[in-house]
Amino acid sequence: MSDELPGIPARALPISARAPGKCIVFGEHAVVHGAPELVFAIDLTTQVFVSAGEATRLNADSEAPRRNAYFRSTLDLAWSGKPPLEVRAISRIPKSAGLGSSAAFVAGLAAALSSASGGIDRPALAQRSFEIERGAQGVGSPGDTSTAVAGGFVAVNGGPGEPLWSVRSPDHRWEIRRVTDPGWVWVVAYTGIPRSTADAVRAVGARLAAPGGPELLEEFRRVAKDGIDAVGRGDRSTVAELLRRNQELLREVGVSHPRLEALIEAARPAAEGTKLTGAGAGGSVVALPMPGKETELVRRLARAGGLPFVVRPVPTGASLVET
Ligand code: PMV
């Protein structure tokens, strides 16, 4: 286990915390079935402000503990039996876009509540955030929540990097490792089509369990493993080729979408490689721009109807905001 990343210290309420969204470079979906994944934390965050309240509310909504599964699951796992809370959340991460808005909310709020309960080390916060997200979603891997907790580039089940922690579910165990940021600029573009992660995960699970599924999973595994190694040594052309191959696999398991394909096509003259990122079936694409063509790429994606933005990996994961 890592002693590299400091834990979340104990504080008294009111507490403010924040956590970053994420962008998956390789391995989404297959990671749910134990294959490797590469993810980085992005410079869009969710910030939460938590204070004692008369009744538990989220952004002044007292129905939220009943209606918002992520809020309810966080309260159940990190604040059970404790006094009411007034929570405000402000997010710059588009929702249901494949950019980790739910993981950032869960990791930020879990960090704040764990701080108010005596503090927590980072491996335990990663495990807790995963259990909370899984409690709300019913399915999934710890890739998003561990990245929101760790910051930077993170490999799940792969890579030669330093082990940060492992995360367990009743039927899987995922190893989380640090990958060195190659220092590249990435461009993400949102299709504007929200979708359900849980539905997409279940559909891909069914496809991978059908004839030919194990062979597909093996190919997902190879692409993500080689992709993690290529990012680690800063090999752009191999990364680009593997982005394209990963997209073919995602298309084959049924989570691409005509709007995603239109963005991938529009990006081609200015991107070395482009694929969907996150659960797919809508959501976003991630592209590795050709050096010097970042602005052209953004323009092309916008003209094709996407909402593009340049994303910079950020090294910092969930943390308290000192007020
Ligand atoms: O679209 P998002 O941000 O919910 O990402 C989901 C990534 C999956 O691999 C599809 C699911 C998971 O939990 O790993």
mmCIF file of C-alpha atoms and ligand atoms in Angstrom:
data_model
loop_
_atom_site.group_PDB
_atom_site.id
_atom_site.type_symbol
_atom_site.label_atom_id
_atom_site.label_comp_id
_atom_site.label_asym_id
_atom_site.label_seq_id
_atom_site.Cartn_x
_atom_site.Cartn_y
_atom_site.Cartn_z
ATOM 1 C CA MET A 1 0.000 0.000 0.000
ATOM 2 C CA SER A 2 1.137 3.502 -0.778
ATOM 3 C CA ASP A 3 2.270 5.997 1.763
ATOM 4 C CA GLU A 4 2.767 8.506 -1.055
ATOM 5 C CA LEU A 5 -0.660 10.125 -0.835
ATOM 6 C CA PRO A 6 -1.638 11.862 2.401
ATOM 7 C CA GLY A 7 -4.939 10.871 4.014
ATOM 8 C CA ILE A 8 -7.918 13.104 4.746
ATOM 9 C CA PRO A 9 -7.408 14.683 8.194
ATOM 10 C CA ALA A 10 -10.053 14.999 10.927
ATOM 11 C CA ARG A 11 -11.914 18.326 11.047
ATOM 12 C CA ALA A 12 -15.042 19.667 12.731
ATOM 13 C CA LEU A 13 -18.041 20.789 10.628
ATOM 14 C CA PRO A 14 -18.452 22.925 8.569
ATOM 15 C CA ILE A 15 -16.191 21.217 6.042
ATOM 16 C CA SER A 16 -15.642 21.788 2.352
ATOM 17 C CA ALA A 17 -14.048 19.219 0.041
ATOM 18 C CA ARG A 18 -13.588 18.716 -3.659
ATOM 19 C CA ALA A 19 -12.756 15.917 -6.093
ATOM 20 C CA PRO A 20 -11.958 15.817 -9.809
ATOM 21 C CA GLY A 21 -13.844 14.246 -12.696
ATOM 22 C CA LYS A 22 -12.085 11.729 -14.887
ATOM 23 C CA CYS A 23 -11.418 10.682 -18.421
ATOM 24 C CA ILE A 24 -10.978 7.009 -19.349
ATOM 25 C CA VAL A 25 -8.278 6.489 -21.974
ATOM 26 C CA PHE A 26 -8.437 2.686 -22.303
ATOM 27 C CA GLY A 27 -10.461 -0.201 -20.927
ATOM 28 C CA GLU A 28 -13.926 1.043 -19.890
ATOM 29 C CA HIS A 29 -16.508 -1.727 -19.583
ATOM 30 C CA ALA A 30 -13.879 -4.491 -19.754
ATOM 31 C CA VAL A 31 -12.567 -3.231 -16.383
ATOM 32 C CA VAL A 32 -15.859 -4.243 -14.773
ATOM 33 C CA HIS A 33 -14.880 -7.836 -15.694
ATOM 34 C CA GLY A 34 -11.346 -7.576 -14.304
ATOM 35 C CA ALA A 35 -9.439 -6.273 -17.377
ATOM 36 C CA PRO A 36 -7.006 -3.312 -17.169
ATOM 37 C CA GLU A 37 -8.081 0.321 -17.501
ATOM 38 C CA LEU A 38 -6.240 3.654 -17.787
ATOM 39 C CA VAL A 39 -7.896 6.781 -16.394
ATOM 40 C CA PHE A 40 -6.786 10.302 -15.559
ATOM 41 C CA ALA A 41 -8.261 12.976 -13.294
ATOM 42 C CA ILE A 42 -9.351 16.114 -15.167
ATOM 43 C CA ASP A 43 -9.273 19.770 -14.239
ATOM 44 C CA LEU A 44 -13.046 19.932 -13.695
ATOM 45 C CA THR A 45 -14.140 19.369 -10.113
ATOM 46 C CA THR A 46 -17.140 18.986 -7.860
ATOM 47 C CA GLN A 47 -16.978 20.893 -4.595
ATOM 48 C CA VAL A 48 -19.172 20.137 -1.593
ATOM 49 C CA PHE A 49 -19.876 22.287 1.470
ATOM 50 C CA VAL A 50 -21.159 20.376 4.490
ATOM 51 C CA SER A 51 -22.533 21.885 7.700
ATOM 52 C CA ALA A 52 -24.857 20.829 10.496
ATOM 53 C CA GLY A 53 -28.524 21.361 9.553
ATOM 54 C CA GLU A 54 -32.078 21.015 10.864
ATOM 55 C CA ALA A 55 -32.939 18.324 8.298
ATOM 56 C CA THR A 56 -30.666 16.626 5.782
ATOM 57 C CA ARG A 57 -30.809 18.475 2.452
ATOM 58 C CA LEU A 58 -28.783 18.664 -0.744
ATOM 59 C CA ASN A 59 -28.810 22.057 -2.458
ATOM 60 C CA ALA A 60 -31.837 22.977 -0.304
ATOM 61 C CA ASP A 61 -33.773 19.880 -1.451
ATOM 62 C CA SER A 62 -35.027 17.845 1.506
ATOM 63 C CA GLU A 63 -36.258 15.084 -0.867
ATOM 64 C CA ALA A 64 -32.696 14.455 -2.086
ATOM 65 C CA PRO A 65 -31.867 11.754 0.507
ATOM 66 C CA ARG A 66 -34.806 9.791 -0.922
ATOM 67 C CA ARG A 67 -34.526 10.713 -4.598
ATOM 68 C CA ASN A 68 -30.780 11.000 -5.263
ATOM 69 C CA ALA A 69 -29.259 7.496 -5.111
ATOM 70 C CA TYR A 70 -25.656 8.776 -4.853
ATOM 71 C CA PHE A 71 -26.488 11.136 -2.001
ATOM 72 C CA ARG A 72 -28.467 8.436 -0.188
ATOM 73 C CA SER A 73 -25.736 5.837 -0.634
ATOM 74 C CA THR A 74 -23.065 8.268 0.673
ATOM 75 C CA LEU A 75 -25.145 9.062 3.749
ATOM 76 C CA ASP A 76 -25.796 5.338 4.361
ATOM 77 C CA LEU A 77 -22.140 4.346 4.140
ATOM 78 C CA ALA A 78 -20.405 7.406 5.595
ATOM 79 C CA TRP A 79 -22.897 9.119 7.928
ATOM 80 C CA SER A 80 -25.261 6.462 9.222
ATOM 81 C CA GLY A 81 -27.022 7.324 12.487
ATOM 82 C CA LYS A 82 -25.441 10.789 12.672
ATOM 83 C CA PRO A 83 -27.087 14.241 12.915
ATOM 84 C CA PRO A 84 -28.747 16.005 9.926
ATOM 85 C CA LEU A 85 -26.577 17.805 7.386
ATOM 86 C CA GLU A 86 -26.948 20.746 5.066
ATOM 87 C CA VAL A 87 -24.975 19.897 1.891
ATOM 88 C CA ARG A 88 -24.315 22.168 -1.055
ATOM 89 C CA ALA A 89 -22.646 20.774 -4.171
ATOM 90 C CA ILE A 90 -21.285 22.816 -7.052
ATOM 91 C CA SER A 91 -19.990 20.948 -10.092
ATOM 92 C CA ARG A 92 -18.286 21.974 -13.311
ATOM 93 C CA ILE A 93 -18.472 18.399 -14.648
ATOM 94 C CA PRO A 94 -21.306 17.765 -17.124
ATOM 95 C CA LYS A 95 -23.663 15.087 -15.774
ATOM 96 C CA SER A 96 -24.127 11.701 -17.477
ATOM 97 C CA ALA A 97 -21.388 12.654 -19.952
ATOM 98 C CA GLY A 98 -18.906 9.904 -19.059
ATOM 99 C CA LEU A 99 -16.665 12.369 -17.217
ATOM 100 C CA GLY A 100 -17.085 11.052 -13.701
ATOM 101 C CA SER A 101 -19.518 13.557 -12.189
ATOM 102 C CA SER A 102 -21.029 10.948 -9.861
ATOM 103 C CA ALA A 103 -17.621 9.626 -8.741
ATOM 104 C CA ALA A 104 -16.409 13.174 -8.025
ATOM 105 C CA PHE A 105 -19.539 13.930 -5.986
ATOM 106 C CA VAL A 106 -19.258 10.665 -4.059
ATOM 107 C CA ALA A 107 -15.491 10.981 -3.409
ATOM 108 C CA GLY A 108 -15.750 14.654 -2.402
ATOM 109 C CA LEU A 109 -18.700 14.106 -0.079
ATOM 110 C CA ALA A 110 -17.213 10.902 1.384
ATOM 111 C CA ALA A 111 -13.963 12.804 2.047
ATOM 112 C CA ALA A 112 -15.878 15.562 3.891
ATOM 113 C CA LEU A 113 -18.009 13.138 5.939
ATOM 114 C CA SER A 114 -15.013 10.933 6.739
ATOM 115 C CA SER A 115 -13.106 14.015 7.861
ATOM 116 C CA ALA A 116 -15.972 14.928 10.192
ATOM 117 C CA SER A 117 -15.848 11.346 11.529
ATOM 118 C CA GLY A 118 -12.159 11.378 12.530
ATOM 119 C CA GLY A 119 -10.333 11.326 9.162
ATOM 120 C CA ILE A 120 -9.542 8.495 6.751
ATOM 121 C CA ASP A 121 -6.545 7.199 4.820
ATOM 122 C CA ARG A 122 -6.690 7.207 1.046
ATOM 123 C CA PRO A 123 -6.932 3.435 0.432
ATOM 124 C CA ALA A 124 -9.939 3.315 2.806
ATOM 125 C CA LEU A 125 -11.504 6.380 1.129
ATOM 126 C CA ALA A 126 -11.093 4.680 -2.275
ATOM 127 C CA GLN A 127 -12.769 1.493 -1.004
ATOM 128 C CA ARG A 128 -15.571 3.462 0.646
ATOM 129 C CA SER A 129 -16.182 5.653 -2.425
ATOM 130 C CA PHE A 130 -16.387 2.548 -4.619
ATOM 131 C CA GLU A 131 -18.890 0.880 -2.291
ATOM 132 C CA ILE A 132 -20.992 4.053 -2.238
ATOM 133 C CA GLU A 133 -21.036 4.358 -6.041
ATOM 134 C CA ARG A 134 -21.770 0.677 -6.447
ATOM 135 C CA GLY A 135 -24.521 0.945 -3.832
ATOM 136 C CA ALA A 136 -26.146 3.673 -5.950
ATOM 137 C CA GLN A 137 -25.494 2.143 -9.370
ATOM 138 C CA GLY A 138 -25.680 -1.569 -8.591
ATOM 139 C CA VAL A 139 -22.819 -2.349 -11.011
ATOM 140 C CA GLY A 140 -19.409 -1.015 -11.944
ATOM 141 C CA SER A 141 -15.686 -0.939 -11.274
ATOM 142 C CA PRO A 142 -13.619 1.251 -8.914
ATOM 143 C CA GLY A 143 -11.814 3.028 -11.796
ATOM 144 C CA ASP A 144 -13.779 6.287 -11.561
ATOM 145 C CA THR A 145 -13.859 6.557 -7.777
ATOM 146 C CA SER A 146 -10.193 5.576 -7.311
ATOM 147 C CA THR A 147 -9.171 8.231 -9.857
ATOM 148 C CA ALA A 148 -11.302 10.848 -8.062
ATOM 149 C CA VAL A 149 -9.526 9.846 -4.822
ATOM 150 C CA ALA A 150 -5.976 9.527 -6.240
ATOM 151 C CA GLY A 151 -5.831 12.279 -8.909
ATOM 152 C CA GLY A 152 -3.319 12.015 -11.762
ATOM 153 C CA PHE A 153 -3.030 9.027 -14.095
ATOM 154 C CA VAL A 154 -4.203 5.739 -12.645
ATOM 155 C CA ALA A 155 -4.022 2.180 -13.985
ATOM 156 C CA VAL A 156 -6.492 -0.419 -12.799
ATOM 157 C CA ASN A 157 -5.194 -3.998 -13.009
ATOM 158 C CA GLY A 158 -2.160 -3.151 -15.070
ATOM 159 C CA GLY A 159 1.081 -1.273 -15.489
ATOM 160 C CA PRO A 160 4.461 -1.462 -13.840
ATOM 161 C CA GLY A 161 3.792 1.613 -11.665
ATOM 162 C CA GLU A 162 3.782 1.998 -7.928
ATOM 163 C CA PRO A 163 0.793 0.236 -6.277
ATOM 164 C CA LEU A 164 -1.539 2.730 -4.576
ATOM 165 C CA TRP A 165 -4.162 0.346 -3.150
ATOM 166 C CA SER A 166 -6.532 -2.460 -4.021
ATOM 167 C CA VAL A 167 -10.323 -2.281 -4.043
ATOM 168 C CA ARG A 168 -12.549 -5.288 -3.383
ATOM 169 C CA SER A 169 -16.089 -6.322 -4.194
ATOM 170 C CA PRO A 170 -17.607 -9.696 -3.261
ATOM 171 C CA ASP A 171 -16.491 -11.160 -6.618
ATOM 172 C CA HIS A 172 -13.487 -9.058 -7.770
ATOM 173 C CA ARG A 173 -10.337 -7.397 -6.553
ATOM 174 C CA TRP A 174 -8.825 -4.517 -8.562
ATOM 175 C CA GLU A 175 -5.213 -3.307 -8.146
ATOM 176 C CA ILE A 176 -4.791 0.460 -8.489
ATOM 177 C CA ARG A 177 -1.406 1.793 -9.628
ATOM 178 C CA ARG A 178 0.149 5.145 -10.426
ATOM 179 C CA VAL A 179 1.074 5.857 -14.068
ATOM 180 C CA THR A 180 3.360 8.758 -14.967
ATOM 181 C CA ASP A 181 1.543 11.567 -16.803
ATOM 182 C CA PRO A 182 3.168 11.860 -20.257
ATOM 183 C CA GLY A 183 2.266 15.590 -20.227
ATOM 184 C CA TRP A 184 0.032 15.546 -23.317
ATOM 185 C CA VAL A 185 -3.000 17.716 -23.997
ATOM 186 C CA TRP A 186 -6.262 15.808 -24.512
ATOM 187 C CA VAL A 187 -9.546 16.986 -25.975
ATOM 188 C CA VAL A 188 -12.918 15.711 -24.834
ATOM 189 C CA ALA A 189 -16.217 16.418 -26.588
ATOM 190 C CA TYR A 190 -19.668 15.729 -25.177
ATOM 191 C CA THR A 191 -22.376 14.586 -27.606
ATOM 192 C CA GLY A 192 -25.079 16.197 -25.460
ATOM 193 C CA ILE A 193 -26.733 12.790 -25.139
ATOM 194 C CA PRO A 194 -26.976 11.666 -21.518
ATOM 195 C CA ARG A 195 -27.229 7.937 -20.820
ATOM 196 C CA SER A 196 -27.351 5.442 -17.986
ATOM 197 C CA THR A 197 -24.018 3.896 -17.006
ATOM 198 C CA ALA A 198 -25.780 0.975 -15.308
ATOM 199 C CA ASP A 199 -27.827 0.082 -18.426
ATOM 200 C CA ALA A 200 -24.740 0.216 -20.662
ATOM 201 C CA VAL A 201 -22.696 -1.893 -18.199
ATOM 202 C CA ARG A 202 -25.435 -4.554 -18.054
ATOM 203 C CA ALA A 203 -25.762 -4.668 -21.865
ATOM 204 C CA VAL A 204 -22.007 -5.099 -22.328
ATOM 205 C CA GLY A 205 -21.949 -7.752 -19.577
ATOM 206 C CA ALA A 206 -24.551 -9.738 -21.520
ATOM 207 C CA ARG A 207 -22.555 -9.363 -24.756
ATOM 208 C CA LEU A 208 -19.324 -10.531 -23.093
ATOM 209 C CA ALA A 209 -21.117 -13.568 -21.657
ATOM 210 C CA ALA A 210 -22.483 -14.526 -25.118
ATOM 211 C CA PRO A 211 -20.564 -16.653 -27.674
ATOM 212 C CA GLY A 212 -17.360 -14.851 -28.728
ATOM 213 C CA GLY A 213 -17.485 -12.685 -25.582
ATOM 214 C CA PRO A 214 -14.446 -14.165 -23.823
ATOM 215 C CA GLU A 215 -12.338 -13.593 -26.971
ATOM 216 C CA LEU A 216 -13.510 -9.968 -27.100
ATOM 217 C CA LEU A 217 -12.670 -9.499 -23.427
ATOM 218 C CA GLU A 218 -9.199 -10.894 -24.089
ATOM 219 C CA GLU A 219 -8.688 -8.339 -26.870
ATOM 220 C CA PHE A 220 -9.935 -5.503 -24.597
ATOM 221 C CA ARG A 221 -7.410 -6.739 -22.047
ATOM 222 C CA ARG A 222 -4.533 -6.721 -24.552
ATOM 223 C CA VAL A 223 -5.371 -3.230 -25.901
ATOM 224 C CA ALA A 224 -5.587 -1.691 -22.416
ATOM 225 C CA LYS A 225 -2.413 -3.404 -21.211
ATOM 226 C CA ASP A 226 -0.436 -2.261 -24.267
ATOM 227 C CA GLY A 227 -2.050 1.194 -23.971
ATOM 228 C CA ILE A 228 -0.958 1.604 -20.344
ATOM 229 C CA ASP A 229 2.599 0.599 -21.291
ATOM 230 C CA ALA A 230 2.613 2.975 -24.300
ATOM 231 C CA VAL A 231 1.376 5.950 -22.237
ATOM 232 C CA GLY A 232 3.983 5.084 -19.587
ATOM 233 C CA ARG A 233 6.812 5.372 -22.125
ATOM 234 C CA GLY A 234 5.279 8.387 -23.929
ATOM 235 C CA ASP A 235 4.775 6.505 -27.229
ATOM 236 C CA ARG A 236 2.107 8.632 -28.967
ATOM 237 C CA SER A 237 1.778 6.687 -32.206
ATOM 238 C CA THR A 238 1.134 3.397 -30.401
ATOM 239 C CA VAL A 239 -1.354 5.136 -28.085
ATOM 240 C CA ALA A 240 -3.169 6.577 -31.118
ATOM 241 C CA GLU A 241 -3.393 3.199 -32.834
ATOM 242 C CA LEU A 242 -4.687 1.563 -29.640
ATOM 243 C CA LEU A 243 -7.303 4.317 -29.148
ATOM 244 C CA ARG A 244 -8.648 3.431 -32.597
ATOM 245 C CA ARG A 245 -8.567 -0.310 -31.834
ATOM 246 C CA ASN A 246 -10.291 0.203 -28.472
ATOM 247 C CA GLN A 247 -13.066 2.123 -30.248
ATOM 248 C CA GLU A 248 -13.581 -0.783 -32.669
ATOM 249 C CA LEU A 249 -14.043 -3.110 -29.704
ATOM 250 C CA LEU A 250 -16.478 -0.732 -27.991
ATOM 251 C CA ARG A 251 -18.420 -0.505 -31.251
ATOM 252 C CA GLU A 252 -18.488 -4.284 -31.418
ATOM 253 C CA VAL A 253 -19.977 -4.628 -27.933
ATOM 254 C CA GLY A 254 -22.685 -2.139 -28.875
ATOM 255 C CA VAL A 255 -21.907 1.013 -26.879
ATOM 256 C CA SER A 256 -21.027 3.376 -29.701
ATOM 257 C CA HIS A 257 -23.678 5.741 -31.060
ATOM 258 C CA PRO A 258 -24.127 7.605 -34.372
ATOM 259 C CA ARG A 259 -23.347 10.913 -32.629
ATOM 260 C CA LEU A 260 -20.124 9.469 -31.188
ATOM 261 C CA GLU A 261 -19.149 8.107 -34.599
ATOM 262 C CA ALA A 262 -19.845 11.523 -36.179
ATOM 263 C CA LEU A 263 -17.481 13.198 -33.689
ATOM 264 C CA ILE A 264 -14.804 10.548 -34.255
ATOM 265 C CA GLU A 265 -15.079 11.092 -38.025
ATOM 266 C CA ALA A 266 -14.969 14.895 -37.659
ATOM 267 C CA ALA A 267 -11.866 14.653 -35.447
ATOM 268 C CA ARG A 268 -9.872 12.489 -37.877
ATOM 269 C CA PRO A 269 -7.875 15.232 -39.755
ATOM 270 C CA ALA A 270 -6.721 16.841 -36.474
ATOM 271 C CA ALA A 271 -6.500 13.912 -34.035
ATOM 272 C CA GLU A 272 -4.019 11.062 -33.883
ATOM 273 C CA GLY A 273 -6.675 8.857 -32.293
ATOM 274 C CA THR A 274 -10.204 9.244 -30.925
ATOM 275 C CA LYS A 275 -12.563 6.937 -29.033
ATOM 276 C CA LEU A 276 -15.616 7.146 -26.823
ATOM 277 C CA THR A 277 -14.830 7.622 -23.137
ATOM 278 C CA GLY A 278 -16.930 6.269 -20.268
ATOM 279 C CA ALA A 279 -19.986 4.116 -20.647
ATOM 280 C CA GLY A 280 -20.777 5.223 -24.227
ATOM 281 C CA ALA A 281 -24.232 4.984 -25.848
ATOM 282 C CA GLY A 282 -24.008 8.798 -25.883
ATOM 283 C CA GLY A 283 -21.709 10.619 -23.492
ATOM 284 C CA SER A 284 -18.323 11.818 -24.743
ATOM 285 C CA VAL A 285 -15.293 11.106 -26.924
ATOM 286 C CA VAL A 286 -11.650 11.602 -25.982
ATOM 287 C CA ALA A 287 -9.096 12.550 -28.626
ATOM 288 C CA LEU A 288 -5.328 12.846 -28.720
ATOM 289 C CA PRO A 289 -4.785 15.949 -30.882
ATOM 290 C CA MET A 290 -2.073 16.082 -33.530
ATOM 291 C CA PRO A 291 0.597 18.383 -32.076
ATOM 292 C CA GLY A 292 -0.226 21.965 -33.081
ATOM 293 C CA LYS A 293 -3.767 21.059 -34.189
ATOM 294 C CA GLU A 294 -5.475 21.364 -30.792
ATOM 295 C CA THR A 295 -7.485 24.449 -31.792
ATOM 296 C CA GLU A 296 -8.426 22.971 -35.154
ATOM 297 C CA LEU A 297 -9.607 19.802 -33.394
ATOM 298 C CA VAL A 298 -11.781 21.787 -30.985
ATOM 299 C CA ARG A 299 -13.262 23.708 -33.937
ATOM 300 C CA ARG A 300 -13.990 20.513 -35.891
ATOM 301 C CA LEU A 301 -15.680 18.845 -32.911
ATOM 302 C CA ALA A 302 -17.815 21.927 -32.253
ATOM 303 C CA ARG A 303 -18.801 22.169 -35.916
ATOM 304 C CA ALA A 304 -19.874 18.520 -35.791
ATOM 305 C CA GLY A 305 -22.251 19.343 -32.926
ATOM 306 C CA GLY A 306 -20.114 18.314 -29.941
ATOM 307 C CA LEU A 307 -19.342 20.341 -26.832
ATOM 308 C CA PRO A 308 -15.526 20.210 -26.866
ATOM 309 C CA PHE A 309 -13.070 21.186 -24.197
ATOM 310 C CA VAL A 310 -9.371 20.792 -23.690
ATOM 311 C CA VAL A 311 -8.726 18.706 -20.587
ATOM 312 C CA ARG A 312 -5.560 18.800 -18.578
ATOM 313 C CA PRO A 313 -4.745 15.953 -16.219
ATOM 314 C CA VAL A 314 -4.577 17.171 -12.609
ATOM 315 C CA PRO A 315 -2.366 15.516 -10.002
ATOM 316 C CA THR A 316 -4.645 16.172 -7.018
ATOM 317 C CA GLY A 317 -7.426 13.834 -5.950
ATOM 318 C CA ALA A 318 -10.139 14.344 -3.327
ATOM 319 C CA SER A 319 -9.050 16.926 -0.784
ATOM 320 C CA LEU A 320 -10.381 19.246 1.867
ATOM 321 C CA VAL A 321 -10.730 22.889 0.910
ATOM 322 C CA GLU A 322 -9.422 24.936 3.792
ATOM 323 C CA THR A 323 -11.754 27.859 4.416
HETATM 324 O O1 PMV B 1 -19.593 6.771 -18.084
HETATM 325 P P1 PMV B 1 -19.040 6.688 -16.721
HETATM 326 O O2 PMV B 1 -18.320 7.899 -16.304
HETATM 327 O O3 PMV B 1 -20.067 6.280 -15.718
HETATM 328 O O4 PMV B 1 -17.889 5.559 -16.767
HETATM 329 C C1 PMV B 1 -18.227 4.234 -16.678
HETATM 330 C C2 PMV B 1 -17.055 3.322 -16.920
HETATM 331 C C3 PMV B 1 -17.515 1.861 -17.021
HETATM 332 O O5 PMV B 1 -16.348 1.072 -17.239
HETATM 333 C C4 PMV B 1 -18.448 1.685 -18.200
HETATM 334 C C5 PMV B 1 -18.218 1.408 -15.750
HETATM 335 C C6 PMV B 1 -17.309 1.282 -14.550
HETATM 336 O O6 PMV B 1 -17.837 1.388 -13.432
HETATM 337 O O7 PMV B 1 -16.105 1.063 -14.710
#
